[in-house]
Coordinates of C-alpha atoms and ligand atoms in Angstrom, one line a residue:
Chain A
X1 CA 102.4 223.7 58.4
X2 CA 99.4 221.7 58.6
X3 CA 99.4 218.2 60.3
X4 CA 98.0 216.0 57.6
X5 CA 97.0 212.5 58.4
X6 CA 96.6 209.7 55.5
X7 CA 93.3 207.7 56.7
X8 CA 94.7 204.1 56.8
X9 CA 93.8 202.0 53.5
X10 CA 90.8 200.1 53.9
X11 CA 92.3 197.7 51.1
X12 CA 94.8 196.6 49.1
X13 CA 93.6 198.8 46.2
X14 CA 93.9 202.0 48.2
X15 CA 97.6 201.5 49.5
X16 CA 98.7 200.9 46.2
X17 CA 96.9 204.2 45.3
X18 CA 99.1 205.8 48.3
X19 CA 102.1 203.6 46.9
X20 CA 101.9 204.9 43.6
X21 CA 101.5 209.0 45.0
X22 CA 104.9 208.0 47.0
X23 CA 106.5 208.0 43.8
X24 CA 104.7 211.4 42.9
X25 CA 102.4 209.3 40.0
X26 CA 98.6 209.6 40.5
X27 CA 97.3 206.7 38.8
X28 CA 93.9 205.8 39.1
X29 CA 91.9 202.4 38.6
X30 CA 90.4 202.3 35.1
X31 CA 87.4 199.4 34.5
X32 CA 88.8 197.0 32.2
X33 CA 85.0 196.2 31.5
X34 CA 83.6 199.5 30.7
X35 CA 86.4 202.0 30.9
X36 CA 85.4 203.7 33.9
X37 CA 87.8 205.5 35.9
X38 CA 86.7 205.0 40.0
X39 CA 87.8 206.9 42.6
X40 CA 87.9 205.6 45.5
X41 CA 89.9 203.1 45.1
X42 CA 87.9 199.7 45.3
X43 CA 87.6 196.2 44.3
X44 CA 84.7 196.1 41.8
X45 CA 84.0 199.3 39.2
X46 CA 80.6 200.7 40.5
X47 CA 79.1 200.9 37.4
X48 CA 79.4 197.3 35.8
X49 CA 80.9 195.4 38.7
X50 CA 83.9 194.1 37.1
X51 CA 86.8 193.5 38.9
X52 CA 89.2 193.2 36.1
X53 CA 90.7 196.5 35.9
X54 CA 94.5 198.0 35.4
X55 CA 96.2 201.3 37.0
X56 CA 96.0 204.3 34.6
X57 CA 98.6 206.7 35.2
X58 CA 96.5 210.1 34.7
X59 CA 98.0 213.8 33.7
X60 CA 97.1 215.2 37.1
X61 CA 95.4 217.8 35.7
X62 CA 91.8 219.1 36.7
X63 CA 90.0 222.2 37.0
X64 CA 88.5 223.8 40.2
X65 CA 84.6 223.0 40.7
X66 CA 84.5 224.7 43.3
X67 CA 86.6 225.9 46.4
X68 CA 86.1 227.2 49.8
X69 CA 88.6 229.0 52.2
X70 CA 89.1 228.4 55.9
X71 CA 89.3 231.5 57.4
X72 CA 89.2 230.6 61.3
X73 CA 90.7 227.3 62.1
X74 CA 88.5 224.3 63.2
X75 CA 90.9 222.2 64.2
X76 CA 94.4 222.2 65.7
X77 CA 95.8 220.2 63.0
X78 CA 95.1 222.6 60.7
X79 CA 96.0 226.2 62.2
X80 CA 97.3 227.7 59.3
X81 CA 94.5 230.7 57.7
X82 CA 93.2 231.0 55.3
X83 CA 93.6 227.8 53.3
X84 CA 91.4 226.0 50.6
X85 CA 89.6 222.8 50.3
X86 CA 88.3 222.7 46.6
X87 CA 86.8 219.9 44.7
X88 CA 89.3 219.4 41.5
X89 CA 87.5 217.5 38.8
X90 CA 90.3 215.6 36.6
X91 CA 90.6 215.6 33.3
X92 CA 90.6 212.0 33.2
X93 CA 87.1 211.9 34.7
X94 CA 86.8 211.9 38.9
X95 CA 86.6 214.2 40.9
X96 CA 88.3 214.8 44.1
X97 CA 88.7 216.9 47.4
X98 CA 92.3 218.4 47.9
X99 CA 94.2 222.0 48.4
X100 CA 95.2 224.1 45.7
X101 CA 98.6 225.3 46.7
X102 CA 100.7 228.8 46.2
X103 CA 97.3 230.7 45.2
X104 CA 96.3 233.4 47.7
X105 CA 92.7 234.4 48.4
X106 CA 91.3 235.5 45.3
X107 CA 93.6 234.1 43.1
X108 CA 92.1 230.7 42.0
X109 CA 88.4 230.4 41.1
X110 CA 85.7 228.2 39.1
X111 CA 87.1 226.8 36.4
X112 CA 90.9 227.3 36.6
X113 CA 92.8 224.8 35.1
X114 CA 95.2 223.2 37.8
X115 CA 98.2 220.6 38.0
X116 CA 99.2 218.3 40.8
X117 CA 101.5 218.8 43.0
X118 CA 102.9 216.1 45.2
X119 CA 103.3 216.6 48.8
X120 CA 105.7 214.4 50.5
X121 CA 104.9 214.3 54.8
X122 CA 106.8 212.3 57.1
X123 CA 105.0 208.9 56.3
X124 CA 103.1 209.3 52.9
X125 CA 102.8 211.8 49.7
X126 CA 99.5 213.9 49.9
X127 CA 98.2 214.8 46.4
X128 CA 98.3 218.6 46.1
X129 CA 97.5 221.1 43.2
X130 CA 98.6 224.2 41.8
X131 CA 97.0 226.9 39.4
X132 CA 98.3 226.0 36.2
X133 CA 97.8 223.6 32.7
X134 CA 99.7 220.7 32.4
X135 CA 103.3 220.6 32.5
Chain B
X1 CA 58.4 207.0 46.5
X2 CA 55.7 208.0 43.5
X3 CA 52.8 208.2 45.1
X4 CA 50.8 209.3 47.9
X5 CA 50.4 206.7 51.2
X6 CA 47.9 204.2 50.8
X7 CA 46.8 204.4 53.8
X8 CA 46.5 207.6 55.4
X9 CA 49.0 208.8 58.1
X10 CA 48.8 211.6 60.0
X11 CA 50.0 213.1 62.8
X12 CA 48.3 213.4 66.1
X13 CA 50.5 214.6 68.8
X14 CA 54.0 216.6 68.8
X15 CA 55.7 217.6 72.1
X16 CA 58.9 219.6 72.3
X17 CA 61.2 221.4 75.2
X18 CA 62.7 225.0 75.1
X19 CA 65.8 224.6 73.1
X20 CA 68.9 225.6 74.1
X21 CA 71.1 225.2 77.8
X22 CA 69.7 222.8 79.7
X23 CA 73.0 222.7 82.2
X24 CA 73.8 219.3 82.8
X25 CA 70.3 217.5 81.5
X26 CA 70.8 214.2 80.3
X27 CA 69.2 214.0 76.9
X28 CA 66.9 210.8 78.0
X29 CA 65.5 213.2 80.7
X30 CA 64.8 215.9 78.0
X31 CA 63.3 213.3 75.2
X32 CA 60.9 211.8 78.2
X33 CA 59.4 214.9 79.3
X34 CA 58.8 216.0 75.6
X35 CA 57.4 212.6 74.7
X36 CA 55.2 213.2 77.5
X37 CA 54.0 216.4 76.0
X38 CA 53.3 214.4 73.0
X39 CA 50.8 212.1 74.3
X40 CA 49.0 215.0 76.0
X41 CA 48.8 216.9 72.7
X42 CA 47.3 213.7 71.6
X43 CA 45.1 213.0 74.4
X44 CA 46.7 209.4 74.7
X45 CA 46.4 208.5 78.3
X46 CA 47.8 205.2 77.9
X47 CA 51.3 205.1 76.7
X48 CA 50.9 201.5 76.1
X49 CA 49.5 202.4 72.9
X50 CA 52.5 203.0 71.3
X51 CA 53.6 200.0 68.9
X52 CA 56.1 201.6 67.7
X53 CA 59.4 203.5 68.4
X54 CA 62.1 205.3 66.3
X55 CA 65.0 207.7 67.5
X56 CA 68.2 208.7 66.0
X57 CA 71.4 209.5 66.6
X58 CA 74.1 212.3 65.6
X59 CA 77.6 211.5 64.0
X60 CA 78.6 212.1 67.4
X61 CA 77.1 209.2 68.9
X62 CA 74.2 211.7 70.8
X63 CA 70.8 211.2 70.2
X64 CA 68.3 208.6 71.4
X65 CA 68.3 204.5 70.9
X66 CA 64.9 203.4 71.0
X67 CA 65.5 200.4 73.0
X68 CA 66.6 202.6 75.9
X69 CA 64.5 205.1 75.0
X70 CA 61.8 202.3 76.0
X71 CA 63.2 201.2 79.3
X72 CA 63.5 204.8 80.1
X73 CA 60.0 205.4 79.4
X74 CA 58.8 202.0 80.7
X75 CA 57.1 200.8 77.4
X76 CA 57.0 198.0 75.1
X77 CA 57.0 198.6 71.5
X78 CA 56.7 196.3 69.4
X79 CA 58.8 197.7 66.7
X80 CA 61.6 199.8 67.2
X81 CA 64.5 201.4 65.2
X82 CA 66.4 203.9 64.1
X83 CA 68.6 204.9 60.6
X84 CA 71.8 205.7 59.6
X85 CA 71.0 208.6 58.2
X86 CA 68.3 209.7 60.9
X87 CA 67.2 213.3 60.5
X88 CA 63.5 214.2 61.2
X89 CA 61.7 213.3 57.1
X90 CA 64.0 210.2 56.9
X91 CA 63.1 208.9 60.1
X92 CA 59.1 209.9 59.4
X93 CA 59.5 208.6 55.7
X94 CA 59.9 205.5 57.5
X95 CA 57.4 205.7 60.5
X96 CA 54.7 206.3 58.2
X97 CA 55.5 203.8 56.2
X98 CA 55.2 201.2 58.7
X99 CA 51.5 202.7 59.6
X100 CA 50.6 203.1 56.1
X101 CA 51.8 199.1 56.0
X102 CA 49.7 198.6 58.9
X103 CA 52.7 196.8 60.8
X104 CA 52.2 199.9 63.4
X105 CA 48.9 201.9 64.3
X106 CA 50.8 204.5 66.4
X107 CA 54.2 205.2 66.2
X108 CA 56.4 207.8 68.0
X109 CA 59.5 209.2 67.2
X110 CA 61.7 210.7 69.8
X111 CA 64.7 212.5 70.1
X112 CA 66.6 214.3 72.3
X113 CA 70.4 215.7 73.5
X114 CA 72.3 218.0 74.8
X115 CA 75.6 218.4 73.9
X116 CA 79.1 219.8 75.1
X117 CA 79.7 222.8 73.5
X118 CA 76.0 224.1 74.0
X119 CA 74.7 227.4 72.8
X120 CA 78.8 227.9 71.8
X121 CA 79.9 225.6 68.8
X122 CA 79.3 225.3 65.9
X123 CA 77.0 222.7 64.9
X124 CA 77.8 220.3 62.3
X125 CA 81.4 219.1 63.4
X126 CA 82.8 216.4 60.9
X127 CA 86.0 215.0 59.9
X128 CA 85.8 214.2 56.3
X129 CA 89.6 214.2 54.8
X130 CA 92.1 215.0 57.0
X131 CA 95.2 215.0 54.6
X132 CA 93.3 217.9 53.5
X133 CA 91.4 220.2 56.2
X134 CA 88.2 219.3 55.3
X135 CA 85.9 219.8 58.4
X136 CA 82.3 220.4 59.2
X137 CA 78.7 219.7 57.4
X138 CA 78.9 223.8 56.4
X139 CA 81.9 222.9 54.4
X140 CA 79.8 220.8 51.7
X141 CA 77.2 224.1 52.0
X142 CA 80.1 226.5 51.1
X143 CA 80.9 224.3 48.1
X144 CA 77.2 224.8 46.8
X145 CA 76.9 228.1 47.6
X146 CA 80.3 229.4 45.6
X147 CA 79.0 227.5 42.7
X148 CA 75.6 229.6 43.4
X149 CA 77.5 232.9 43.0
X150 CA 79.5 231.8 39.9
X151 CA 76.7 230.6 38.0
X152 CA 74.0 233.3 38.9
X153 CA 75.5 236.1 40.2
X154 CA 73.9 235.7 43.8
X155 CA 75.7 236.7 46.6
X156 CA 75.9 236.3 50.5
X157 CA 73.3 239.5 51.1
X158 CA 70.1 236.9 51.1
X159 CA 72.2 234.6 53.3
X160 CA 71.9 237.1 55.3
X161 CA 68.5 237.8 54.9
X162 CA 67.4 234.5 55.6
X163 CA 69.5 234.4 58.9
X164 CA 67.8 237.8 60.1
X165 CA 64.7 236.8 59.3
X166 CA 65.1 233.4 60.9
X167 CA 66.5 235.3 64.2
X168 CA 63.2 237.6 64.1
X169 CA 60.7 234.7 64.3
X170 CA 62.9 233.0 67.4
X171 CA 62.5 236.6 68.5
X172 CA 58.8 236.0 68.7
X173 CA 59.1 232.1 69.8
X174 CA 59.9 231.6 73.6
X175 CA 61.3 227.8 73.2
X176 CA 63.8 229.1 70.6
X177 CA 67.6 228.9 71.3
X178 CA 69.0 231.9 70.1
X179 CA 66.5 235.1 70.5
X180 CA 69.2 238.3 70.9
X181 CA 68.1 241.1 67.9
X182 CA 70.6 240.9 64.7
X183 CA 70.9 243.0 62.1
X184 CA 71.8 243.1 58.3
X185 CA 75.0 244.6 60.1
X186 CA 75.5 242.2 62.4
X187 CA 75.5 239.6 59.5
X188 CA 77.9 241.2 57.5
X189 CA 80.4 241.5 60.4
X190 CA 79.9 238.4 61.9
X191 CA 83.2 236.5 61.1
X192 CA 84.1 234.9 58.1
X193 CA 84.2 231.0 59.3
X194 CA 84.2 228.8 55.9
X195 CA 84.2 231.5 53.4
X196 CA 81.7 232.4 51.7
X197 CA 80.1 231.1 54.5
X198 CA 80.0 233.5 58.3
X199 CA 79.4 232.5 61.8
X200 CA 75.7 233.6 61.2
X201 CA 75.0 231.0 58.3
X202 CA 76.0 228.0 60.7
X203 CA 74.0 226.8 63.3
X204 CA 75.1 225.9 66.6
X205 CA 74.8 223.2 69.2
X206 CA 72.4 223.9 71.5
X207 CA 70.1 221.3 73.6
X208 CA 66.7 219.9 73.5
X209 CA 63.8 217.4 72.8
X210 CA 60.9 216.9 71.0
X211 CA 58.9 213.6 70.2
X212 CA 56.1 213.5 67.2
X213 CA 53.1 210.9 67.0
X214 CA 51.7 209.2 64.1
X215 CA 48.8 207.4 63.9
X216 CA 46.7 205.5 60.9
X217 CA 43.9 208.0 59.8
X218 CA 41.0 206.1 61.6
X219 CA 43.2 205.8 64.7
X220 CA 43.6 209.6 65.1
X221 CA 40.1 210.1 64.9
X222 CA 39.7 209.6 68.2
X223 CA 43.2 212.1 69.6
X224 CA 42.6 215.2 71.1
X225 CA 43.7 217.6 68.5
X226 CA 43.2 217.9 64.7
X227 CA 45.4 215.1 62.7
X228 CA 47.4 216.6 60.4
X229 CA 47.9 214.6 57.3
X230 CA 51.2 213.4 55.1
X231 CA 50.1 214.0 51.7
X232 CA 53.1 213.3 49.9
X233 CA 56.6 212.6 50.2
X234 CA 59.5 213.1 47.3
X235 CA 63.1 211.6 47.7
X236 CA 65.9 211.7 45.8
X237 CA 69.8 211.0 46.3
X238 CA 72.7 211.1 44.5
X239 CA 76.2 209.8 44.1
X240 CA 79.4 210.8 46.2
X241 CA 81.3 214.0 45.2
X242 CA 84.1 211.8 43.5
X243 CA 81.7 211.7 40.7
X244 CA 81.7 215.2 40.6
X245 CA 78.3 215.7 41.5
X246 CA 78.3 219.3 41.3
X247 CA 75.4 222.0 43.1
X248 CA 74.8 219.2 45.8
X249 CA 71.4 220.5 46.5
X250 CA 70.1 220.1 42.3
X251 CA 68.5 216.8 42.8
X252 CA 65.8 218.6 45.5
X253 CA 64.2 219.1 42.0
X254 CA 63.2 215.8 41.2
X255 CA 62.3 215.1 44.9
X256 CA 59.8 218.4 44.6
X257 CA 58.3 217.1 41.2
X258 CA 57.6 213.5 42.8
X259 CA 56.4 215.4 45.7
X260 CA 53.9 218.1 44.1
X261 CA 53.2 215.1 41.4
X262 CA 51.8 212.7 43.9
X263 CA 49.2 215.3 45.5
X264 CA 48.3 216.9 42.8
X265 CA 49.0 220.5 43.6
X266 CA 52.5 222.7 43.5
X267 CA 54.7 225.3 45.0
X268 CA 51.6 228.3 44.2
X269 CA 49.2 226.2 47.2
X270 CA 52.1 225.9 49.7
X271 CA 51.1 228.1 53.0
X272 CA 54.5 227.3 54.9
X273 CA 57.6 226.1 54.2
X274 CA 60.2 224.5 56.3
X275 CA 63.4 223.7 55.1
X276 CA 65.9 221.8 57.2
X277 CA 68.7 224.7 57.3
X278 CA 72.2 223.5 58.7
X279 CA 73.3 226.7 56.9
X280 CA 71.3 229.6 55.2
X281 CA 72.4 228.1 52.1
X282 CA 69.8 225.0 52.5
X283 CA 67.3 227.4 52.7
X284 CA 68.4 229.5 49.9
X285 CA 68.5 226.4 47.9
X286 CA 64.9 225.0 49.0
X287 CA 63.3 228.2 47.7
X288 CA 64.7 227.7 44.2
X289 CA 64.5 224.0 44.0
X290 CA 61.0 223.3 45.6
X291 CA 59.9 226.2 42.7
X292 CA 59.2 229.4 44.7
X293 CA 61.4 230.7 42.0
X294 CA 63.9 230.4 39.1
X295 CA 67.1 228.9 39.7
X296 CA 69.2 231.7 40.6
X297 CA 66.5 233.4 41.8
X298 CA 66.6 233.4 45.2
X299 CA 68.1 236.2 46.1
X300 CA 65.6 238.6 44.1
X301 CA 62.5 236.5 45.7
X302 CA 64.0 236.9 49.3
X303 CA 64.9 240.7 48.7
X304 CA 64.3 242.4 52.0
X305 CA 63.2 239.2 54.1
X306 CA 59.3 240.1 54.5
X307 CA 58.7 237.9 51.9
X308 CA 59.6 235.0 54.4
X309 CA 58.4 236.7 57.1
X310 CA 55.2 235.6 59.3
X311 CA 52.8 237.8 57.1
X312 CA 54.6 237.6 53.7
X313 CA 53.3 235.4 50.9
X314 CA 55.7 231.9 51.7
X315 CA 56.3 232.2 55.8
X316 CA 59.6 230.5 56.3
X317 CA 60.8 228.4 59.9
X318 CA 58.5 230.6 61.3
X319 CA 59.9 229.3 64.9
X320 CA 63.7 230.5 64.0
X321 CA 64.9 227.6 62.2
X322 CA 67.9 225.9 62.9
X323 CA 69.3 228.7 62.7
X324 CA 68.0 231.0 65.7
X325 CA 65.5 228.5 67.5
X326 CA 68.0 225.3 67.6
X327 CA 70.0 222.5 66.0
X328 CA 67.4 219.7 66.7
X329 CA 67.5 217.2 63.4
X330 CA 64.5 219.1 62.0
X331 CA 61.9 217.8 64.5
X332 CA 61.5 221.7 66.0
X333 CA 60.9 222.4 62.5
X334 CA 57.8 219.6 62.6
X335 CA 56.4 220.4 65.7
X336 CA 56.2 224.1 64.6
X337 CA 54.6 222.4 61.2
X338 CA 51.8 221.1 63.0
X339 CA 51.3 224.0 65.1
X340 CA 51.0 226.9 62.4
X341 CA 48.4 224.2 60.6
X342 CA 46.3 223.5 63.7
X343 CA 46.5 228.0 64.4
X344 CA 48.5 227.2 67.4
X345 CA 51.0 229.4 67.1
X346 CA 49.7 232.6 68.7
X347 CA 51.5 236.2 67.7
X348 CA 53.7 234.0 64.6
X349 CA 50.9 232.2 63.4
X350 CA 50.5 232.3 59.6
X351 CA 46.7 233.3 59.4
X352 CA 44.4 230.4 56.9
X353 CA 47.9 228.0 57.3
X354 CA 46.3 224.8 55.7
X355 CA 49.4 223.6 53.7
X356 CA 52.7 222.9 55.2
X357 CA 56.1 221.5 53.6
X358 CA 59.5 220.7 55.1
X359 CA 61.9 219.9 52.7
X360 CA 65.5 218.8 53.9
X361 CA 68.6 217.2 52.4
X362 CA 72.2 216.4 53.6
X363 CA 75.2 214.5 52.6
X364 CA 76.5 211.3 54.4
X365 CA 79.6 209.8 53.3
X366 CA 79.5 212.2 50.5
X367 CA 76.1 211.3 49.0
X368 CA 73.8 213.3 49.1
X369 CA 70.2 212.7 50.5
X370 CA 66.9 214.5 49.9
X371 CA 63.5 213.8 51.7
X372 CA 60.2 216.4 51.8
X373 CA 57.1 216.1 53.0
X374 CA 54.3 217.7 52.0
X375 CA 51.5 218.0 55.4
X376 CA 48.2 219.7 55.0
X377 CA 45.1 219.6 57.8
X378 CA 42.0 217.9 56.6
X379 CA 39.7 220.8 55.9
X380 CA 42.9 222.1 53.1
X381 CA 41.1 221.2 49.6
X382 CA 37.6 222.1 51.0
Ligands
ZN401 ZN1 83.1 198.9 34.7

């Protein structure tokens, strides 16, 4: 098993993104301003600055952008391969950098529609996905 | 940046050490005795002259800070600095501006290191998630490059080209790093590291120097060698990957169409090109987005490598890159530049070289960053 490590929240809006995947829910800031959904998590939306904004809970659905597989492992914490690292754009918008889980090489690709999948570690839940449409 | 400088930089002197082991060499020790080969390409006897003084530093901390770089070398300039986001056209972008300004009349810009894990690691070492495994500069490159395949079709044969190609001009360069024959063969069995990516499309550490002089035009009048001129430069950056940013090397278009815009020619009256190559994907990417061809079609325009070779029609890193002549922030790259223009560069020179480009990008923080330059000798339009 990999040894994942949660970067420590650089503010109040990020652990209560980290909060919120504890309870398996990825929810999201969206810009009460201008609607924009920002990941990540921050103070002010970056495209019109406002600060007034409330948590969306999103679907946790995405699809693959793109993906890459560690075949020979960098680093000790990670000494399971091959694994992924793709870049899951959401259907709610962002886009973001996780593992797609229980697909082996080959098996997930451009485009594929995936799901989260929440990964609870010692000390926090790591946002996962799997091949798959919602639900 | 839209137009050309308004007043004209060029430069005047470029020193640089062999690349690769240097045992236990400090990197000071290596930057000092290339900037010394700088001024002598110059004919500048008097280091005073130098009013100005960039360096840089790696992620890792390695690199040169100007203000030690000056006690080292026992000067006094009276500007000095370095960026966040350092590598060779960034940090030039901004030298020349400060000439073209006229807050400096000769600048310098000096770098130097030598790493652990030289000659043997993999360059580009970065921890950018680590809930999820995320590691090293390549990664981003991989991302690209499976996007490449999907859309187009392409595949990892003229990754391979490119690295060959790159290893048979370090062949021919005696400061390059890494000179040992490879093959096609040896590409396709070198190990899969990130795939799509193999050992072979990342470069490695290695150690080294070099150190590149600017001057105004009427300064370098009177330097040893022939100035060689910035004509243009073309930048363009682009928001992280959250935004979902996708073929992180597209916006090199805008930065070549600002680039061949502002000195009025375009990719046809290019002699040589340099692109910054962490990977062979930044290469493959500069070809298509600089316009040597279609998007897509790089892998048709490489076809067997002589087309980038030292006597095909667009010589590429004609010193081995990054790739096979040494991880060195693209200044090996700009010293080789100057060289091929001045006809310099003895059994690899590009015969008539009069037009030069290095084009680079990179992501930092997960933006992405693109600076070019376009460099032509003085005689070029005659
Ligand atoms: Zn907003």
């Amino acid at each position: 098993m990999p040894e994942r490590t949660r970067p420590k929240p650089k503010n109040r809006f990020e652990q209560a993104y980290w909060d919120a995947l504890a309870r398996h829910q990825l929810s999201l800031q969206r810009c009460k301003g201008c609607g924009f959904v920002r990941h990540p998590p921050g103070e002010f939306c970056p495209e019109c600055w406002s600060g007034e904004f409330e948590w969306q809970p999103l679907s946790g659905t995405g699809s693959i952008v793109s993906i890459i597989w560690y075949m020979k492992s960098l680093d000790a914490r990670f000494p399971e391969v091959p694994y992924n690292v793709a870049l899951v754009r959401l259907t709610e918008g962002p886009a973001l950098i996780s593992n797609v889980v229980g697909s082996a090489f080959g098996e997930i690709n451009i485009g594929d529609p995936v799901r989260a999948r929440y990964c609870d570690e010692t000390d926090f839940t790591a946002l996962l996905f799997e091949k798959g449409s919602a639900g | 940046m839209k137009q050309a400088f308004s007043r004209r930089v060029s430069i005047v002197g470029v020193g640089m050490t062999r690349q690769g082991a240097h045992g236990d060499a400090d990197g000071y020790a290596l930057a000092l005795q290339a900037f010394r080969g700088a001024l002598e390409d110059a004919g500048i006897r008097d280091k005073h002259r130098i009013d100005g003084l960039l360096g840089a530093k790696q992620f890792d901390g390695s690199g040169i800070d100007p203000v030690l770089f000056s006690r080292v070398a026992g000067i006094t300039p009276s500007i000095t600095g370095a960026l966040d986001y350092a590598t060779a056209a960034f940090t030039l972008h901004y030298g020349a501006a400060l000439i073209a300004s006229g807050a400096c009349d000769m600048l310098a810009f000096v770098y130097g290191r030598n790493p652990p894990g030289s000659m043997v690691e993999l360059s580009g070492a970065q921890e950018y998630d680590l809930v999820h495994g995320f590691f090293n500069a390549a990664a981003v490159h991989g991302l690209s490059w499976v996007e490449h395949m999907h859309k187009y079709g392409t595949t990892t044969e003229v990754l391979g080209r490119i690295a060959v190609q790159s290893r048979r001009h370090a062949e021919l360069n005696p400061d390059a790093a890494f000179r040992e024959p490879m093959t096609m063969d040896d590409y396709r069995n070198s190990p899969s590291m990130i795939w799509p990516l193999r050992e072979y499309d990342v470069c490695r550490m290695s150690g080294g120097a070099a150190a590149i002089i600017m001057a105004s035009n009427e300064v370098a009048r009177d330097c040893a060698k022939m100035p060689i001129d910035f004509l243009s430069i073309g930048r363009e950056a682009t928001h992280a990957l959250e935004r979902g940013i996708q073929m992180s090397f597209s916006p090199e278009r805008r930065a070549a169409k600002q680039l061949y815009e502002a000195a009025g020619i375009g990719p046809q009256d290019v002699d040589v090109l340099f692109p910054y190559e962490a990977t062979t994907v930044a290469a493959a990417a500069a070809l298509e987005n600089y316009g040597f061809c279609e998007p897509g079609g790089c892998e048709a325009f490489v076809g067997d490598g002589s087309r980038i070779g030292i006597n095909g029609e667009l010589p590429m890193n004609t010193h081995g890159g990054h790739l096979s002549g040494g991880y060195l922030i693209g200044l090996t790259h700009h010293v080789e530049l100057v060289r091929q223009l001045r006809g310099e560069c003895g059994p690899r020179q590009v015969p008539n070289a009069k037009v030069g480009l290095y084009a680079s990008g990179g992501g930092i923080r997960a933006q992405f960053y693109h600076a070019a330059t376009l460099f032509a000798r003085g005689d070029w339009n005659a």
